[in-house]
Structures are given as structure tokens and as C-alpha cells.
Amino acid sequence: MLIDPKTAEKATVEKVLRLQWWTDKLVTFTTTRPPAYSFAAGQYARLGLRDERGLVWRAYSMVSSPAQEFLEFYGVLVPGGLFTTQLKALKEGDGILLEKQCFGFMTPDRFPDGEDLWMIATGTGVGPFISMLRDPFVWGKFRNLVLVHGVRHAEEFAYTEELESYARHEPFESQARLTVVRSVTREQQPATNPLLLHGRVTTLFESGALERATGLPIADAASRIMLCGNPEMIEDMRRLLHARNLRPVRRALPGHFVTENYW
Ligand code: NAP
């Protein structure tokens, strides 16, 4: 991929190493990583692809951990989307642009205290939480890790095997325990698995179903919450958290939750 000098100042050309399609719309792709590219789990990159009109840039959270030598991203095809139309045509070996700087403030070091970390995601918003779970930091900092993942249809649960293996055995030497709660909104689930629920994550939070499923109360002293995904889910969750006297983390003020809109 040839780029002009101005683009070369802010971005590098990386190579697509692997594409894994989970469904016809959900894809994980890995790229080479420049040695100087450093990030914290929870942050996102800006990626560029070319179409006939020029370069199109989009934000993608890193799914890989900061220690991995490649970069991994997880995305959904947006109908008619300028970037994802190009992403759909991507092949292994193709070039992709990566801005030299990374972005984002949804990182677990924003919480100076707390015992239980709740990571609540919808759709591809689960990506940054996979990165966090691949990194030792959260396993050393918290006692309980809870990942709540809400999708429309069960086939949209990606990374299931990896997450289940972390829930069985913590991947780093730590006393922390991971619970994964999954929820589906547009089809019924067999009621045999207490960690596989039906309904929006907001409804499950409000009704207490998340607390019942995990056995962990959500309360101000112990609970710290990260939200990532559909911007409307984040708005609705914010309201529900405020109603329970839980506050967002502000630059100088500790709080209970941090958020990242996914589009
Ligand atoms: P989604 O529509 O956000 O659905 C994922 C889950 O979030 C569903 O279970 C959905 O429940 C739930 N949800 C939606 N609004 C909610 C709210 N206010 N509170 C609580 N839960 C809520 O995302 P998706 O299925 O992963 O993707 C669908 C489409 O979204 C894509 O095809 C694309 O068009 C768009 N999208 C765009 C981008 C982007 O970067 N532009 C990124 C991701 C997705 P319901 O079934 O009840 O709605």
C-alpha cells in the first residue's frame, strides 16, 4: 500500500496476518504490530483502509493484550459502511493503516480501589474486555471479575472457548475468579444454564438478575463497572447506575464506572 508523506507522518502500513469469520458479519483480524506501538488493555487504535474516494479511518479496540507481538481486532460489518465494505474484501497479506498513537480512557487503572470488576458489553464491545482478561493487571487487582455479554442471537457469542477456559482456571497466578454471564435478546435460551440469560443487559441489571446469577451484589464499596458497546445501552446503564448512587470516574475524582461508546 503506497501512502503520501503526510499520512506516513501519522500512520504506519501494517500487514493483515489472519482473518477469522465467526458469522457472515463478525470478524476477528490480526495485523503486524510496530515495535514502538504501545497501549494499555481497553484502549483503541485508528485503522485506515482505502476506497475509491480516498482513505477511510475507524476506531477499533485492541483485543490482543499489550504483551502480544501482533495486534488483534474484532468487528461487525455495518450495512453500507464505508470502512467495513473495504474490511469485507480484505485478504491475508493486504496492507492496513495504523495511526501511530493509540486512544481511549476505558482502562482498569482508572479505579484506585474496588474488589469486583464488572465488564458489561454488548455486541463487539466485548473486544477490549478480552484484551483486559489476556493481561495480568485485572487478575492481580480484583477479587472477582464478571464479564456480562449481551447479543441479539446466540451465534454472535465470540471468544467463548477462551473465556470459558479463563473461568475454569485463571490464566495468571492470582486469587481472582472470572464469571461469564451471557445474554441473548432476540431468541429464547434453554433455561438449563444459570449464566445464560434472556434480555437486555440493562433489564437484567435493573431486575437484579445479574446479581442473582453471579451471587455478587453491585454496591458502591466493592463494585467497579466498565461499560462498552451500543451507545444507547451506555446511556441507559448510566441512568440506572446513577439511580443506585454509583458515579462515573472523573479525572481527579474516583468513582464507580467508566464507559466507551462503540460507535
Ligand atoms: P446491537 O444492535 O447494539 O445489539 C447488541 C445487543 O445490544 C443486543 O442484544 C441488543 O438488544 C442490545 N441493545 C441495544 N440497545 C440497547 C440498550 N439501549 N440497552 C441495552 N441493550 C441494548 O449491536 P450488534 O447486533 O452487534 O450490531 C448491529 C448493528 O449495529 C450492526 O450491523 C451495525 O449496523 C451497528 N454497529 C455499528 C458499529 C459501528 O462501528 N458503526 C459497531 C457495532 C455495531 P436488542 O436485540 O433488544 O436490540
Coordinates of C-alpha atoms and ligand atoms in Angstrom, one line a residue:
M1 CA 0.0 0.0 0.0
L2 CA 1.5 3.3 -1.1
I3 CA 0.9 6.3 1.1
D4 CA 1.6 10.1 0.9
P5 CA 4.2 11.7 3.2
K6 CA 1.5 13.4 5.3
T7 CA -0.2 10.1 6.1
A8 CA 3.2 8.4 6.7
E9 CA 3.8 11.0 9.4
K10 CA 0.9 9.9 11.4
A11 CA 0.4 6.2 10.4
T12 CA 2.3 3.0 9.5
V13 CA 1.3 0.4 7.0
E14 CA 0.7 -3.0 8.7
K15 CA 0.1 -6.3 7.2
V16 CA -3.1 -8.3 7.7
L17 CA -1.9 -11.7 9.1
R18 CA -5.2 -13.6 9.7
L19 CA -9.0 -13.2 9.3
Q20 CA -11.4 -15.3 11.2
W21 CA -15.1 -15.0 10.4
W22 CA -17.3 -16.1 13.3
T23 CA -20.5 -15.4 11.3
D24 CA -21.0 -13.7 7.9
K25 CA -20.9 -10.4 9.8
L26 CA -18.5 -10.8 12.7
V27 CA -14.8 -10.9 12.1
T28 CA -11.6 -11.1 14.1
F29 CA -8.5 -9.9 12.2
T30 CA -4.8 -9.7 13.3
T31 CA -2.1 -7.5 11.9
T32 CA 1.6 -6.9 12.4
R33 CA 2.4 -4.5 15.3
P34 CA 5.2 -1.9 15.0
P35 CA 7.8 -2.4 17.8
A36 CA 7.1 1.2 19.1
Y37 CA 3.3 0.8 19.3
S38 CA 2.4 0.7 22.9
F39 CA -1.1 0.6 24.5
A40 CA -3.0 -0.4 27.6
A41 CA -5.7 -3.0 27.6
G42 CA -9.0 -1.2 27.0
Q43 CA -7.6 1.4 24.5
Y44 CA -8.3 1.6 20.8
A45 CA -6.5 2.1 17.6
R46 CA -7.4 4.1 14.5
L47 CA -7.2 1.9 11.4
G48 CA -7.3 3.2 7.8
L49 CA -8.4 1.5 4.6
R50 CA -8.6 2.9 1.1
D51 CA -11.7 3.1 -1.1
E52 CA -12.1 4.7 -4.5
R53 CA -12.6 8.1 -2.8
G54 CA -9.6 8.0 -0.5
L55 CA -8.7 6.8 3.0
V56 CA -11.4 5.9 5.5
W57 CA -10.5 5.8 9.2
R58 CA -12.3 3.9 12.0
A59 CA -11.7 3.3 15.7
Y60 CA -11.1 -0.4 16.7
S61 CA -10.3 -1.6 20.2
M62 CA -7.3 -3.8 20.7
V63 CA -8.4 -7.3 21.6
S64 CA -4.8 -8.6 21.8
S65 CA -3.0 -8.0 25.1
P66 CA -0.3 -5.4 25.4
A67 CA 2.2 -8.2 25.6
Q68 CA 1.3 -9.9 22.3
E69 CA 3.5 -9.3 19.3
F70 CA 0.7 -8.8 16.9
L71 CA -2.5 -6.7 17.1
E72 CA -6.0 -8.2 17.1
F73 CA -9.3 -6.5 16.4
Y74 CA -12.9 -7.6 16.4
G75 CA -15.6 -6.0 14.3
V76 CA -19.1 -6.3 12.8
L77 CA -19.9 -5.4 9.2
V78 CA -22.1 -2.3 9.1
P79 CA -24.6 -2.4 6.2
G80 CA -23.3 0.1 3.6
G81 CA -20.4 1.2 6.0
L82 CA -17.5 2.8 4.1
F83 CA -14.9 1.1 6.2
T84 CA -16.4 -2.3 6.7
T85 CA -17.2 -2.6 2.9
Q86 CA -13.4 -2.5 2.5
L87 CA -12.8 -4.7 5.5
K88 CA -15.1 -7.4 4.0
A89 CA -12.8 -7.5 0.9
L90 CA -9.6 -7.7 2.9
K91 CA -7.3 -10.7 2.4
E92 CA -4.4 -12.0 4.4
G93 CA -1.3 -10.2 3.3
D94 CA -3.1 -7.0 2.5
G95 CA -1.9 -3.7 3.9
I96 CA -3.9 -1.7 6.5
L97 CA -3.0 1.7 8.1
L98 CA -2.5 2.1 11.8
E99 CA -2.2 5.5 13.4
K100 CA 0.9 5.7 15.5
Q101 CA -1.0 7.0 18.5
C102 CA -3.5 4.9 20.4
F103 CA -6.6 6.4 22.2
G104 CA -9.1 5.8 25.0
F105 CA -9.6 6.1 28.7
M106 CA -11.6 2.9 29.5
T107 CA -8.7 1.3 31.3
P108 CA -8.9 -0.6 34.6
D109 CA -6.2 1.6 36.2
R110 CA -8.8 4.3 36.4
F111 CA -10.1 2.6 39.5
P112 CA -7.8 3.2 42.5
D113 CA -9.9 0.7 44.6
G114 CA -12.7 -1.8 44.5
E115 CA -12.9 -5.6 44.8
D116 CA -15.2 -6.7 42.0
L117 CA -14.8 -5.6 38.4
W118 CA -17.9 -5.8 36.2
M119 CA -17.3 -5.6 32.5
I120 CA -20.6 -5.1 30.7
A121 CA -20.6 -5.3 26.9
T122 CA -23.0 -5.5 24.0
G123 CA -22.0 -6.9 20.6
T124 CA -18.4 -6.3 19.5
G125 CA -18.0 -4.1 22.6
V126 CA -16.7 -7.3 24.3
G127 CA -13.3 -6.8 22.4
P128 CA -11.5 -4.5 24.9
F129 CA -12.6 -6.8 27.8
I130 CA -10.9 -9.8 26.1
S131 CA -7.7 -7.7 26.0
M132 CA -8.0 -7.0 29.7
L133 CA -8.6 -10.6 30.5
R134 CA -5.5 -11.6 28.5
D135 CA -3.4 -9.1 30.6
P136 CA -2.4 -9.9 34.2
F137 CA -3.3 -6.5 35.6
V138 CA -7.1 -7.1 36.3
W139 CA -6.3 -10.6 37.7
G140 CA -3.9 -9.1 40.3
K141 CA -6.1 -6.1 41.1
F142 CA -9.6 -7.5 41.7
R143 CA -11.1 -10.4 43.7
N144 CA -14.0 -11.1 41.3
L145 CA -14.1 -10.5 37.6
V146 CA -17.5 -10.6 35.9
L147 CA -18.0 -10.3 32.1
V148 CA -21.5 -9.7 31.0
H149 CA -22.0 -10.0 27.2
G150 CA -25.3 -9.2 25.5
V151 CA -26.0 -10.1 21.9
R152 CA -29.0 -10.4 19.7
H153 CA -28.6 -14.1 18.7
A154 CA -26.5 -16.8 20.4
E155 CA -24.4 -17.4 17.3
E156 CA -22.9 -13.9 18.0
F157 CA -21.0 -15.1 21.1
A158 CA -17.4 -15.0 20.0
Y159 CA -14.3 -16.0 22.1
T160 CA -16.5 -18.4 24.1
E161 CA -13.9 -21.2 24.5
E162 CA -11.2 -18.8 25.6
L163 CA -13.4 -17.1 28.1
E164 CA -14.7 -20.4 29.5
S165 CA -11.1 -21.6 29.9
Y166 CA -10.3 -18.4 32.0
A167 CA -13.5 -19.0 34.0
R168 CA -12.3 -22.6 34.8
H169 CA -8.7 -21.7 35.5
E170 CA -7.4 -18.2 36.0
P171 CA -4.7 -17.7 33.3
F172 CA -2.2 -15.9 35.7
E173 CA -1.2 -16.8 39.2
S174 CA -3.9 -15.0 41.1
Q175 CA -6.7 -15.5 43.5
A176 CA -9.2 -13.8 41.2
R177 CA -12.2 -15.6 39.8
L178 CA -13.9 -14.9 36.5
T179 CA -17.7 -15.4 35.9
V180 CA -19.0 -15.0 32.4
V181 CA -22.7 -14.1 32.0
R182 CA -24.2 -14.3 28.5
S183 CA -27.5 -12.9 27.4
V184 CA -29.5 -13.1 24.2
T185 CA -32.3 -10.7 23.3
R186 CA -33.9 -12.0 20.1
E187 CA -34.3 -15.7 20.7
Q188 CA -35.2 -17.9 23.7
Q189 CA -32.5 -19.8 25.5
P190 CA -32.9 -23.1 27.3
A191 CA -33.3 -22.4 31.0
T192 CA -30.7 -25.0 32.0
N193 CA -27.6 -22.7 32.3
P194 CA -28.0 -20.1 35.1
L195 CA -25.3 -18.0 33.4
L196 CA -27.1 -17.9 30.0
L197 CA -29.9 -15.4 30.3
H198 CA -32.5 -13.8 28.1
G199 CA -33.0 -10.0 27.9
R200 CA -31.1 -6.7 27.6
V201 CA -28.2 -6.2 30.0
T202 CA -30.0 -3.1 31.3
T203 CA -33.1 -5.1 32.1
L204 CA -31.0 -7.8 33.8
F205 CA -29.2 -5.2 35.8
E206 CA -32.4 -3.4 36.9
S207 CA -34.2 -6.6 37.9
G208 CA -31.2 -7.9 39.9
A209 CA -30.8 -10.9 37.6
L210 CA -27.1 -10.2 37.1
E211 CA -26.5 -10.2 40.8
R212 CA -28.6 -13.4 41.3
A213 CA -26.7 -15.2 38.5
T214 CA -23.3 -14.3 39.9
G215 CA -24.1 -14.2 43.6
L216 CA -22.3 -10.8 43.8
P217 CA -24.2 -7.7 44.9
I218 CA -23.5 -4.5 43.0
A219 CA -22.7 -2.0 45.7
D220 CA -20.6 1.1 46.0
A221 CA -17.8 -0.1 48.2
A222 CA -16.9 -3.2 46.2
S223 CA -18.1 -2.9 42.7
R224 CA -16.4 -1.1 39.8
I225 CA -18.1 -1.2 36.4
M226 CA -16.9 -0.8 32.8
L227 CA -19.4 -0.4 30.0
C228 CA -18.7 -0.9 26.3
G229 CA -20.9 -1.2 23.3
N230 CA -24.1 0.3 21.9
P231 CA -24.2 4.0 22.8
E232 CA -27.9 3.7 23.9
M233 CA -27.1 0.8 26.2
I234 CA -24.4 3.0 27.8
E235 CA -26.8 5.9 28.2
D236 CA -29.4 3.6 29.7
M237 CA -26.9 2.0 32.0
R238 CA -25.6 5.4 33.2
R239 CA -29.1 6.3 34.3
L240 CA -29.5 3.1 36.1
L241 CA -26.2 3.4 37.8
H242 CA -26.8 7.0 38.9
A243 CA -30.2 5.8 40.3
R244 CA -28.2 3.4 42.5
N245 CA -25.9 6.2 43.7
L246 CA -23.0 4.9 41.6
R247 CA -20.9 7.7 40.0
P248 CA -18.7 7.9 36.9
V249 CA -14.9 8.2 37.4
R250 CA -13.9 11.8 36.7
R251 CA -10.3 12.9 36.0
A252 CA -9.5 13.8 39.6
L253 CA -12.3 12.1 41.4
P254 CA -12.6 8.3 42.0
G255 CA -15.9 6.8 41.0
H256 CA -17.6 3.5 40.2
F257 CA -17.8 3.3 36.4
V258 CA -16.1 4.1 33.1
T259 CA -17.6 3.8 29.6
E260 CA -16.7 3.5 26.0
N261 CA -19.2 4.1 23.2
Y262 CA -18.6 1.7 20.4
W263 CA -19.9 3.8 17.5
Ligands
NAP1 P1 -26.6 -4.0 18.8 O1 -27.7 -3.7 17.9 O2 -26.1 -3.0 19.7 O3 -27.0 -5.3 19.6 C1 -26.3 -6.0 20.6 C2 -27.1 -6.2 21.9 O4 -27.3 -4.9 22.5 C3 -28.5 -6.7 21.6 O5 -28.7 -7.7 22.5 C4 -29.4 -5.5 21.8 O6 -30.7 -5.8 22.2 C5 -28.6 -4.8 22.9 N1 -29.0 -3.4 23.0 C6 -29.3 -2.5 22.0 N2 -29.7 -1.3 22.6 C7 -29.6 -1.5 23.9 C8 -29.9 -0.7 25.0 N3 -30.4 0.6 24.9 N4 -29.8 -1.2 26.3 C9 -29.4 -2.4 26.4 N5 -29.1 -3.3 25.4 C10 -29.2 -2.8 24.2 O7 -25.3 -4.5 18.0 P2 -24.9 -5.7 17.1 O8 -26.0 -6.7 17.0 O9 -23.6 -6.1 17.5 O10 -24.8 -4.9 15.7 C11 -25.9 -4.5 15.0 C12 -25.6 -3.4 14.1 O11 -25.1 -2.2 14.8 C13 -24.5 -3.6 13.1 O12 -24.9 -4.4 12.0 C14 -24.1 -2.2 12.8 O13 -25.0 -1.7 11.8 C15 -24.3 -1.5 14.1 N6 -22.9 -1.3 14.7 C16 -22.2 -0.3 14.2 C17 -20.9 -0.2 14.6 C18 -20.0 0.9 14.1 O14 -18.9 1.0 14.4 N7 -20.6 1.8 13.2 C19 -20.4 -1.0 15.6 C20 -21.2 -2.0 16.1 C21 -22.5 -2.2 15.6 P3 -32.0 -5.8 21.3 O15 -31.9 -7.0 20.4 O16 -33.1 -5.7 22.2 O17 -31.9 -4.5 20.4

